[in-house]
GROMACS .gro file of C-alpha atoms in nm:
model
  151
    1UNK     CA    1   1.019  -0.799  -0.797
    2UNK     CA    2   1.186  -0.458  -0.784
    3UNK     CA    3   1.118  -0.459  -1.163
    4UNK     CA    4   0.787  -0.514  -1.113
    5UNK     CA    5   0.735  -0.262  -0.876
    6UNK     CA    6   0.905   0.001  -1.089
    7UNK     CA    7   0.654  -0.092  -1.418
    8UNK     CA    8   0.357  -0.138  -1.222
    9UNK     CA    9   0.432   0.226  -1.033
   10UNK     CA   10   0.507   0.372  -1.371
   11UNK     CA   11   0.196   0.237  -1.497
   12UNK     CA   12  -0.002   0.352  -1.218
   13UNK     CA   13   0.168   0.719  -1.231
   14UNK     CA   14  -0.022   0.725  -1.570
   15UNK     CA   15  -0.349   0.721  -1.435
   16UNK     CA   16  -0.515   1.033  -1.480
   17UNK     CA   17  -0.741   1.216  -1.229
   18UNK     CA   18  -1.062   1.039  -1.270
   19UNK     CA   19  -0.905   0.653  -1.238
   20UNK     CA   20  -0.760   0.780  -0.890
   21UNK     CA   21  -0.882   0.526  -0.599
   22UNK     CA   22  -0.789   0.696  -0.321
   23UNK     CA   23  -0.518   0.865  -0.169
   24UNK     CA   24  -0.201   0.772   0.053
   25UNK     CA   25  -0.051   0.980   0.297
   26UNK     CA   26   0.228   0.945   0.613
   27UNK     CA   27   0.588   0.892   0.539
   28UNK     CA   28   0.905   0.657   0.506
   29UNK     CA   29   1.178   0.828   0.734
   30UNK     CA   30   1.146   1.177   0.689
   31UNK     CA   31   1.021   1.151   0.323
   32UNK     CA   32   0.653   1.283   0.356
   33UNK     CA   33   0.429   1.043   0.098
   34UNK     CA   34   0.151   1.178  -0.101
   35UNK     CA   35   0.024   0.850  -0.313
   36UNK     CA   36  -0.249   0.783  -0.544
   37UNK     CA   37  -0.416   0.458  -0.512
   38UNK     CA   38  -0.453   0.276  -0.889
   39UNK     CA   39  -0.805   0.141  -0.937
   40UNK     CA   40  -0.598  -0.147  -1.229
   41UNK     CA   41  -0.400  -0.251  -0.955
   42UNK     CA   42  -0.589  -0.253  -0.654
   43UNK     CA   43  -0.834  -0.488  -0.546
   44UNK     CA   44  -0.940  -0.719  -0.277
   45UNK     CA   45  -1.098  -1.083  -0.207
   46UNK     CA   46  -1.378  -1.147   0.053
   47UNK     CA   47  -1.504  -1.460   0.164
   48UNK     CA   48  -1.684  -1.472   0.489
   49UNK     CA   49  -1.466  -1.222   0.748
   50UNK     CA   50  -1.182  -1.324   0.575
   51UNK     CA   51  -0.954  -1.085   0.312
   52UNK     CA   52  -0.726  -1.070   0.083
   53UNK     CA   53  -0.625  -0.713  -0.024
   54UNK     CA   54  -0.364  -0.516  -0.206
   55UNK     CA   55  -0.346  -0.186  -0.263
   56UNK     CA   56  -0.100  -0.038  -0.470
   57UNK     CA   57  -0.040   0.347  -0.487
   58UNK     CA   58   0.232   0.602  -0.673
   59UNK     CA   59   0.427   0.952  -0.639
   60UNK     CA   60   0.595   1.055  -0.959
   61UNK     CA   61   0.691   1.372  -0.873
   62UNK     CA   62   0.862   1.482  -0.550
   63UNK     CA   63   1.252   1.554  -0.455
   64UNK     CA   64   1.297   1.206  -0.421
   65UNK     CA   65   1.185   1.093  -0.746
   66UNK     CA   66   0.857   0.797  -0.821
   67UNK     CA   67   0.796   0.628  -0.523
   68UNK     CA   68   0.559   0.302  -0.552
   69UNK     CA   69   0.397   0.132  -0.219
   70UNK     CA   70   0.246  -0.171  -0.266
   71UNK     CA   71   0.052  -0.253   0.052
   72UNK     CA   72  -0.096  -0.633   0.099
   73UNK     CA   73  -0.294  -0.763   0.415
   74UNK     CA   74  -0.502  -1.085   0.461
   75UNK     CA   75  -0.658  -1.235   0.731
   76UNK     CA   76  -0.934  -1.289   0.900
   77UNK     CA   77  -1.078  -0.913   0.991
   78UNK     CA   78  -1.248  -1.026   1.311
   79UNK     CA   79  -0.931  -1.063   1.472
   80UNK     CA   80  -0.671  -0.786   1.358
   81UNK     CA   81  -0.383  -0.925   1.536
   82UNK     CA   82  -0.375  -1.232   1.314
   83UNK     CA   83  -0.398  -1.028   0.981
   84UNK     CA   84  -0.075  -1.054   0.811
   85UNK     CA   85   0.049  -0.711   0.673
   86UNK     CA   86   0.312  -0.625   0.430
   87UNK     CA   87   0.498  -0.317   0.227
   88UNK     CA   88   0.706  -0.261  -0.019
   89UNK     CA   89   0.814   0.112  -0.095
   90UNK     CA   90   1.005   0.088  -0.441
   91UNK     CA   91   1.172   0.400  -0.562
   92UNK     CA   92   1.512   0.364  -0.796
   93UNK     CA   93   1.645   0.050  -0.896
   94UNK     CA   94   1.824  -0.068  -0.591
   95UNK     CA   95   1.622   0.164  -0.361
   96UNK     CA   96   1.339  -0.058  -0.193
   97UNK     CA   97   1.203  -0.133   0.164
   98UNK     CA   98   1.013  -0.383   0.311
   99UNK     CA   99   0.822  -0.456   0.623
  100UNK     CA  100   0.623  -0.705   0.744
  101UNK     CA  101   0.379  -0.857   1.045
  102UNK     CA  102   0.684  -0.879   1.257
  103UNK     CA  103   0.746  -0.455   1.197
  104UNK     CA  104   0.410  -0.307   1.121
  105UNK     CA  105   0.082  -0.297   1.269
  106UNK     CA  106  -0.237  -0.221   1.118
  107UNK     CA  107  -0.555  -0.036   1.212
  108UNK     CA  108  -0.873  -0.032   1.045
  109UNK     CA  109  -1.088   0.284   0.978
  110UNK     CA  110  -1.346   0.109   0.739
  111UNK     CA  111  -1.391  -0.186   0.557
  112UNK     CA  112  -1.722  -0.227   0.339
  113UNK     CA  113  -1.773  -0.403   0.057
  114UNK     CA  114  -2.107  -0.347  -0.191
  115UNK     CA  115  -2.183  -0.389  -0.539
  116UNK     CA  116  -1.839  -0.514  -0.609
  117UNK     CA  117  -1.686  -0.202  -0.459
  118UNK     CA  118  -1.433  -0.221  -0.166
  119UNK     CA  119  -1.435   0.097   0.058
  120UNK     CA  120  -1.110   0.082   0.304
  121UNK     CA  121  -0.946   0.298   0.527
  122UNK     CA  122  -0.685   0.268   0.835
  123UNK     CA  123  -0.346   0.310   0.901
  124UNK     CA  124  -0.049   0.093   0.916
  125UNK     CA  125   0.259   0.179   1.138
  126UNK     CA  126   0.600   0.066   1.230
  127UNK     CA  127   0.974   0.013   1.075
  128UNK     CA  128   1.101  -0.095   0.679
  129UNK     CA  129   1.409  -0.242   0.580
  130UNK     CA  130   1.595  -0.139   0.275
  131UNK     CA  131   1.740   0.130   0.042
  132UNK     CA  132   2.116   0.089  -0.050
  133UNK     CA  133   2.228   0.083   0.270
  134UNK     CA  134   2.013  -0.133   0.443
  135UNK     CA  135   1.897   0.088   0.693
  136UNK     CA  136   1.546   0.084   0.854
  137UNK     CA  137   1.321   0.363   0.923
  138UNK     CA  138   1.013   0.479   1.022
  139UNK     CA  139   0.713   0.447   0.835
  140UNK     CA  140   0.329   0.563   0.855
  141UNK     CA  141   0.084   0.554   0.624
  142UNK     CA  142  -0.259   0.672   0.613
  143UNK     CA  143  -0.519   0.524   0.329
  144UNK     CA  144  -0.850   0.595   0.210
  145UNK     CA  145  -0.915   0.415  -0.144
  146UNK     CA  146  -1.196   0.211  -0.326
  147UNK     CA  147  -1.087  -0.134  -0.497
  148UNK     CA  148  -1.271  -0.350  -0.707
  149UNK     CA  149  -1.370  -0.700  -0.520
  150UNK     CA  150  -1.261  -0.987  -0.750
  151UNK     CA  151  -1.367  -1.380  -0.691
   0.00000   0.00000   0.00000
């Protein structure tokens, strides 16, 4: 997985301006984040009220190096405290946190869907687990991004 992260973040750092999604912003610990959402790797499933959605956004440049967030939540969207949330932030090999429904909580902005288009915002809030030390930390993040809606 932490492979993955780091190819699919280095991919995504590729983009250039005009395949930009969207934008994160917030911060893990007292790392400020300033992410750009990849349209090739974001995207989202709706049937009914319920979604599937994952969202995944890079930094290249910054003191502490590429940092990748890969941000999933699914669930039914009429009731937001039964959506299950989850993050990764991968940065150097042996330098990734997660967090998960039982750390984070999430708050929608805006979720419409038309023409195959995704429009989402909110913000998701609470504690990862990770890095070499296993230490936990703060995290916010902020998102505004378009995604393609796939079957």
């Amino acid at each position: 997985m932490d492979a993955l992260c780091l190819a699919l973040g280095l991919l995504a750092g590729s983009a250039s301006a005009q395949d930009q999604a969207g934008f994160v912003t917030g911060s893990l610990g007292d790392t400020p984040l300033e992410l750009t959402v990849s349209p090739d790797f974001s995207d989202a499933t709706i049937v009914g009220t319920y979604v599937d959605t994952s969202l995944l956004a890079t930094q290249v440049d910054g003191a502490e190096g590429p940092i990748t967030l890969i941000l999933t939540f699914n669930g039914d969207l009429s009731d937001l405290a039964e959506v299950t949330v989850e993050i990764t932030f991968a940065r150097e090999m042996g330098r990734n946190w997660l967090g998960d429904k039982s750390g984070l909580s999430l708050k929608l902005d805006k979720f419409d869907a038309a023409d195959g288009v995704i429009a989402v915002a909110g913000t998701v809030t609470g504690e990862v687990t990770g890095g070499p030390d296993q230490e936990t930390l703060p995290v916010t993040v902020s998102f505004n991004a378009r995604m393609k809606e796939t079957d």
